[in-house]
Amino acid sequence: MLRVENLYKSFAGTEDVVTGVSFQINEGEVVALIGPSGSGKSTLLRCLTLLEKIDHGAIYVAGEPMVTTAPSGEVIYAPEAALRKIRLRLGMVFQNFNLFPHFSVLRNITEAPIHVAGMPPAEAEALARQLLAKIGLSDKADAYPYQLSGGQSQRVAIARALAMKPDILFFDEPTSALDPELTGEVLKVIRNLAAEQMTMMVVTHEMAFAREVADRVIFMDKGQIVEEGTPEILFGRPANERTRTFLGNYN
Ligand code: ADP
Ligand code: MG
């Protein structure tokens, strides 16, 4: 579903933040991305979801080139029309929810399907109500974001992403902004999506959750993938010293 080859990204005036990252995600797979703060996880996700331009490398979505690099070093993005289609296949859920504050919950969910994907409004609303039922927030359709708890807001943000029917859903620390008692309700929604074979990449510091829900875990440090493997191997008997040190800080 996603293939990343030798991806590099830096920002003006910084050392390389992502330095030669390669991996792939198969259909229906849940990949947890873990690593210390500042290791480049968010930057990587932002490159994958077209929020940042890459400096070098290639990204393929369902076999289609989103961006490649010519032998000359020139980075070549797909033409705008193709890119727009690819973008629709990639969903993103942020740490801070990023709901539209002046829209109701329902409109937060229907906005992109109607105005970006061209879905008929009645169909978008039916889909939104179905998604709200799924996340247990049917009674909040007419509420505004300020009336929601953090956990409810994040569940709405997930519903909003799902309304676009993405092929891959990326999560960047979806529970980091939440009080501990609210993380469970968000993790439960992600767990249910995993059970439905939704293809997902989840940046998280919730190691128990990663261990439980992920098919594969990638450990990143200093802009590189240090180690990847099944949760059993990566958490149970990590091969790399840096992985062991990082995980040791969570025990
Ligand atoms: P993580 O998500 O793993 O904590 P980030 O990808 O957010 O790591 O950041 C990796 C490094 O890149 C950090 O040193 C951060 O300061 C730097 N960085 C991230 N975004 C920018 C930016 N827009 N401009 C300059 N530096 C950035
Ligand atoms: Mg981050």
Short mmCIF file of C-alpha atoms and ligand atoms in Angstrom, two decimals:
data_model
loop_
_atom_site.label_atom_id
_atom_site.label_comp_id
_atom_site.label_asym_id
_atom_site.label_seq_id
_atom_site.Cartn_x
_atom_site.Cartn_y
_atom_site.Cartn_z
CA MET A 1 0.00 0.00 0.00
CA LEU A 2 2.91 2.32 0.76
CA ARG A 3 6.54 2.05 -0.25
CA VAL A 4 9.17 4.53 0.86
CA GLU A 5 12.67 4.44 -0.59
CA ASN A 6 15.72 6.27 0.75
CA LEU A 7 13.81 9.32 1.93
CA TYR A 8 15.76 12.39 3.05
CA LYS A 9 14.35 15.57 4.53
CA SER A 10 15.97 18.59 6.12
CA PHE A 11 14.83 22.09 6.88
CA ALA A 12 16.70 25.29 6.05
CA GLY A 13 19.42 25.70 8.62
CA THR A 14 19.06 22.24 10.17
CA GLU A 15 20.96 19.01 9.79
CA ASP A 16 19.07 16.29 7.96
CA VAL A 17 16.02 15.34 10.01
CA VAL A 18 15.15 12.19 8.06
CA THR A 19 18.19 10.48 6.59
CA GLY A 20 17.67 7.61 4.21
CA VAL A 21 14.48 5.99 5.45
CA SER A 22 13.06 2.99 3.56
CA PHE A 23 10.13 0.77 4.50
CA GLN A 24 6.81 -0.45 3.24
CA ILE A 25 3.34 -0.99 4.62
CA ASN A 26 1.19 -3.78 3.28
CA GLU A 27 -2.56 -3.64 2.87
CA GLY A 28 -4.36 -4.18 6.16
CA GLU A 29 -1.16 -3.85 8.17
CA VAL A 30 -0.82 -1.76 11.32
CA VAL A 31 2.66 -0.32 11.78
CA ALA A 32 3.67 1.44 14.98
CA LEU A 33 6.43 4.04 14.66
CA ILE A 34 8.29 4.65 17.90
CA GLY A 35 11.38 6.60 18.83
CA PRO A 36 12.72 9.41 20.99
CA SER A 37 11.43 12.95 20.74
CA GLY A 38 13.16 14.75 17.87
CA SER A 39 14.01 11.58 15.97
CA GLY A 40 12.05 12.71 12.90
CA LYS A 41 8.80 10.74 13.27
CA SER A 42 6.46 13.69 12.68
CA THR A 43 8.59 14.96 9.83
CA LEU A 44 8.46 11.54 8.19
CA LEU A 45 4.67 11.40 8.52
CA ARG A 46 4.35 14.92 7.15
CA CYS A 47 6.44 13.93 4.12
CA LEU A 48 4.27 10.86 3.54
CA THR A 49 1.06 12.90 3.69
CA LEU A 50 2.31 15.68 1.41
CA LEU A 51 2.49 18.28 4.16
CA GLU A 52 6.23 18.61 3.55
CA LYS A 53 8.27 18.20 0.38
CA ILE A 54 11.08 15.70 0.46
CA ASP A 55 14.73 16.39 -0.48
CA HIS A 56 15.44 12.98 -1.93
CA GLY A 57 13.89 9.53 -2.29
CA ALA A 58 10.70 8.00 -3.54
CA ILE A 59 7.21 7.34 -2.21
CA TYR A 60 4.73 5.00 -3.89
CA VAL A 61 1.09 4.70 -2.87
CA ALA A 62 -0.56 1.47 -4.00
CA GLY A 63 2.22 1.13 -6.56
CA GLU A 64 1.67 4.59 -8.00
CA PRO A 65 4.59 7.02 -7.80
CA MET A 66 3.73 10.00 -5.61
CA VAL A 67 7.29 11.29 -5.77
CA THR A 68 10.53 9.95 -7.20
CA THR A 69 14.08 11.21 -7.58
CA ALA A 70 15.81 11.29 -10.96
CA PRO A 71 19.45 10.15 -11.30
CA SER A 72 20.32 13.86 -11.57
CA GLY A 73 18.98 14.29 -8.02
CA GLU A 74 15.91 16.19 -9.13
CA VAL A 75 12.87 15.39 -6.99
CA ILE A 76 9.83 14.79 -9.19
CA TYR A 77 6.31 14.89 -7.74
CA ALA A 78 3.40 13.40 -9.65
CA PRO A 79 1.44 15.94 -11.73
CA GLU A 80 -1.03 18.04 -9.69
CA ALA A 81 -4.14 16.09 -10.79
CA ALA A 82 -2.55 12.73 -9.88
CA LEU A 83 -1.24 14.16 -6.63
CA ARG A 84 -4.70 15.36 -5.67
CA LYS A 85 -6.04 11.83 -6.13
CA ILE A 86 -3.21 10.30 -4.13
CA ARG A 87 -3.74 12.83 -1.34
CA LEU A 88 -7.34 11.63 -0.99
CA ARG A 89 -6.04 8.15 -0.23
CA LEU A 90 -3.96 9.34 2.71
CA GLY A 91 -5.65 10.26 5.98
CA MET A 92 -3.95 11.98 8.89
CA VAL A 93 -4.91 12.36 12.54
CA PHE A 94 -2.89 14.91 14.50
CA GLN A 95 -1.90 15.16 18.14
CA ASN A 96 -4.00 18.30 18.63
CA PHE A 97 -7.12 17.15 16.73
CA ASN A 98 -7.16 20.25 14.46
CA LEU A 99 -10.96 20.33 14.27
CA PHE A 100 -12.53 23.37 12.62
CA PRO A 101 -13.62 25.33 15.73
CA HIS A 102 -16.47 27.23 14.04
CA PHE A 103 -18.06 24.10 12.49
CA SER A 104 -20.36 21.64 14.24
CA VAL A 105 -19.14 18.10 14.73
CA LEU A 106 -21.29 16.95 11.82
CA ARG A 107 -19.93 19.63 9.52
CA ASN A 108 -16.36 18.88 10.58
CA ILE A 109 -16.93 15.40 9.20
CA THR A 110 -18.93 16.28 6.06
CA GLU A 111 -16.86 19.27 4.93
CA ALA A 112 -14.08 17.45 3.05
CA PRO A 113 -16.26 14.69 1.58
CA ILE A 114 -18.59 17.34 0.11
CA HIS A 115 -16.11 20.05 -0.88
CA VAL A 116 -12.99 18.04 -1.65
CA ALA A 117 -14.29 14.65 -2.75
CA GLY A 118 -17.52 15.93 -4.33
CA MET A 119 -19.84 13.64 -2.37
CA PRO A 120 -23.55 14.62 -2.45
CA PRO A 121 -24.38 16.38 0.87
CA ALA A 122 -27.09 13.88 1.87
CA GLU A 123 -24.70 11.00 1.35
CA ALA A 124 -21.94 12.77 3.30
CA GLU A 125 -24.31 13.41 6.19
CA ALA A 126 -25.48 9.79 6.26
CA LEU A 127 -21.86 8.66 6.27
CA ALA A 128 -20.99 11.13 9.03
CA ARG A 129 -23.85 9.89 11.21
CA GLN A 130 -22.79 6.32 10.61
CA LEU A 131 -19.21 7.19 11.66
CA LEU A 132 -20.45 9.07 14.75
CA ALA A 133 -22.40 5.97 15.77
CA LYS A 134 -19.28 3.91 15.30
CA ILE A 135 -17.22 6.10 17.63
CA GLY A 136 -20.06 6.39 20.15
CA LEU A 137 -20.80 10.09 19.61
CA SER A 138 -24.18 10.10 17.84
CA ASP A 139 -25.49 12.59 20.40
CA LYS A 140 -22.72 15.12 19.56
CA ALA A 141 -23.55 15.73 15.88
CA ASP A 142 -24.68 19.30 16.56
CA ALA A 143 -22.11 20.10 19.24
CA TYR A 144 -19.15 22.39 18.61
CA PRO A 145 -15.55 21.38 19.27
CA TYR A 146 -15.28 23.57 22.40
CA GLN A 147 -18.08 21.50 23.95
CA LEU A 148 -16.13 18.25 23.59
CA SER A 149 -13.55 16.62 25.82
CA GLY A 150 -10.12 15.93 24.33
CA GLY A 151 -10.98 12.27 23.88
CA GLN A 152 -14.24 13.11 22.12
CA SER A 153 -12.44 15.66 19.91
CA GLN A 154 -9.88 13.09 18.86
CA ARG A 155 -12.58 10.54 18.09
CA VAL A 156 -14.30 13.14 15.89
CA ALA A 157 -10.96 13.84 14.18
CA ILE A 158 -10.65 10.13 13.43
CA ALA A 159 -14.22 10.04 12.06
CA ARG A 160 -13.40 13.07 9.92
CA ALA A 161 -10.38 11.29 8.46
CA LEU A 162 -12.39 8.10 7.89
CA ALA A 163 -15.11 10.02 6.04
CA MET A 164 -12.65 10.46 3.17
CA LYS A 165 -12.32 6.67 2.98
CA PRO A 166 -8.54 6.72 2.98
CA ASP A 167 -6.46 3.72 1.97
CA ILE A 168 -3.97 4.51 4.72
CA LEU A 169 -4.55 6.36 7.95
CA PHE A 170 -1.59 8.01 9.67
CA PHE A 171 -1.72 8.97 13.34
CA ASP A 172 0.82 11.32 14.92
CA GLU A 173 0.76 10.70 18.67
CA PRO A 174 -3.04 10.65 18.78
CA THR A 175 -3.21 10.41 22.58
CA SER A 176 -0.29 12.63 23.62
CA ALA A 177 -2.45 15.71 24.20
CA LEU A 178 -4.99 13.80 26.29
CA ASP A 179 -5.36 13.34 30.01
CA PRO A 180 -4.50 9.73 30.86
CA GLU A 181 -8.12 8.82 31.63
CA LEU A 182 -9.13 9.82 28.09
CA THR A 183 -6.52 7.89 26.12
CA GLY A 184 -8.39 4.60 26.43
CA GLU A 185 -11.44 5.72 24.44
CA VAL A 186 -9.21 6.86 21.54
CA LEU A 187 -7.06 3.74 21.60
CA LYS A 188 -10.24 1.67 21.52
CA VAL A 189 -11.33 3.35 18.27
CA ILE A 190 -7.92 2.66 16.71
CA ARG A 191 -8.03 -0.92 17.99
CA ASN A 192 -11.45 -1.40 16.33
CA LEU A 193 -10.07 -0.04 13.05
CA ALA A 194 -7.20 -2.48 13.24
CA ALA A 195 -9.69 -5.31 13.69
CA GLU A 196 -11.39 -4.10 10.49
CA GLN A 197 -8.06 -4.36 8.62
CA MET A 198 -7.63 -0.62 8.17
CA THR A 199 -4.09 0.06 6.96
CA MET A 200 -2.50 2.35 9.53
CA MET A 201 0.78 3.86 10.66
CA VAL A 202 0.68 5.09 14.24
CA VAL A 203 3.36 7.21 15.90
CA THR A 204 2.93 6.53 19.58
CA HIS A 205 4.54 6.53 23.00
CA GLU A 206 1.94 4.04 24.24
CA MET A 207 4.20 1.01 24.20
CA ALA A 208 1.62 -1.42 25.57
CA PHE A 209 -0.80 -0.31 22.87
CA ALA A 210 1.83 -0.60 20.12
CA ARG A 211 2.69 -4.06 21.32
CA GLU A 212 -0.94 -5.13 21.32
CA VAL A 213 -2.22 -3.57 18.10
CA ALA A 214 0.75 -3.41 15.71
CA ASP A 215 1.65 -6.08 13.21
CA ARG A 216 5.07 -4.50 12.92
CA VAL A 217 7.01 -1.93 14.91
CA ILE A 218 9.58 0.47 13.48
CA PHE A 219 12.05 2.11 15.86
CA MET A 220 13.50 5.36 14.60
CA ASP A 221 16.36 7.35 16.08
CA LYS A 222 18.24 10.38 14.73
CA GLY A 223 16.37 10.33 11.43
CA GLN A 224 16.97 6.68 10.65
CA ILE A 225 15.21 3.38 11.07
CA VAL A 226 17.36 1.57 13.60
CA GLU A 227 15.33 -1.60 13.85
CA GLU A 228 11.99 -3.01 12.79
CA GLY A 229 10.18 -6.23 13.50
CA THR A 230 7.16 -7.87 15.03
CA PRO A 231 6.12 -6.53 18.44
CA GLU A 232 7.23 -9.82 20.00
CA ILE A 233 10.77 -9.41 18.71
CA LEU A 234 11.14 -5.64 18.93
CA PHE A 235 9.78 -5.36 22.46
CA GLY A 236 10.75 -8.83 23.64
CA ARG A 237 14.30 -9.17 22.40
CA PRO A 238 15.45 -6.10 20.48
CA ALA A 239 18.69 -6.65 18.60
CA ASN A 240 19.98 -3.10 18.71
CA GLU A 241 21.51 -1.40 21.72
CA ARG A 242 19.76 1.91 20.94
CA THR A 243 16.39 0.14 20.84
CA ARG A 244 17.09 -1.50 24.19
CA THR A 245 18.10 1.81 25.76
CA PHE A 246 14.98 3.55 24.41
CA LEU A 247 12.62 0.81 25.58
CA GLY A 248 14.40 0.66 28.91
CA ASN A 249 13.21 4.19 29.59
CA TYR A 250 9.62 2.95 29.42
CA ASN A 251 9.98 0.09 31.90
P1 ADP B 1 9.62 13.71 16.42
O1 ADP B 1 8.26 13.77 15.85
O2 ADP B 1 10.26 12.36 16.33
O3 ADP B 1 9.67 14.23 17.83
P2 ADP B 1 10.21 15.82 14.54
O4 ADP B 1 10.04 15.25 13.18
O5 ADP B 1 9.11 16.66 15.06
O6 ADP B 1 10.57 14.65 15.56
O7 ADP B 1 11.50 16.71 14.58
C1 ADP B 1 12.77 16.22 14.21
C2 ADP B 1 13.74 17.38 14.17
O8 ADP B 1 13.40 18.23 13.09
C3 ADP B 1 13.76 18.22 15.41
O9 ADP B 1 15.08 18.56 15.71
C4 ADP B 1 12.96 19.43 15.01
O10 ADP B 1 13.38 20.57 15.71
C5 ADP B 1 13.26 19.55 13.53
N1 ADP B 1 12.17 20.19 12.78
C6 ADP B 1 10.92 19.68 12.62
N2 ADP B 1 10.16 20.49 11.88
C7 ADP B 1 10.95 21.56 11.57
C8 ADP B 1 10.75 22.77 10.80
N3 ADP B 1 9.57 23.04 10.21
N4 ADP B 1 11.78 23.62 10.71
C9 ADP B 1 12.98 23.35 11.27
N5 ADP B 1 13.23 22.25 11.99
C10 ADP B 1 12.23 21.36 12.15
MG MG B 2 6.46 14.29 16.68
#
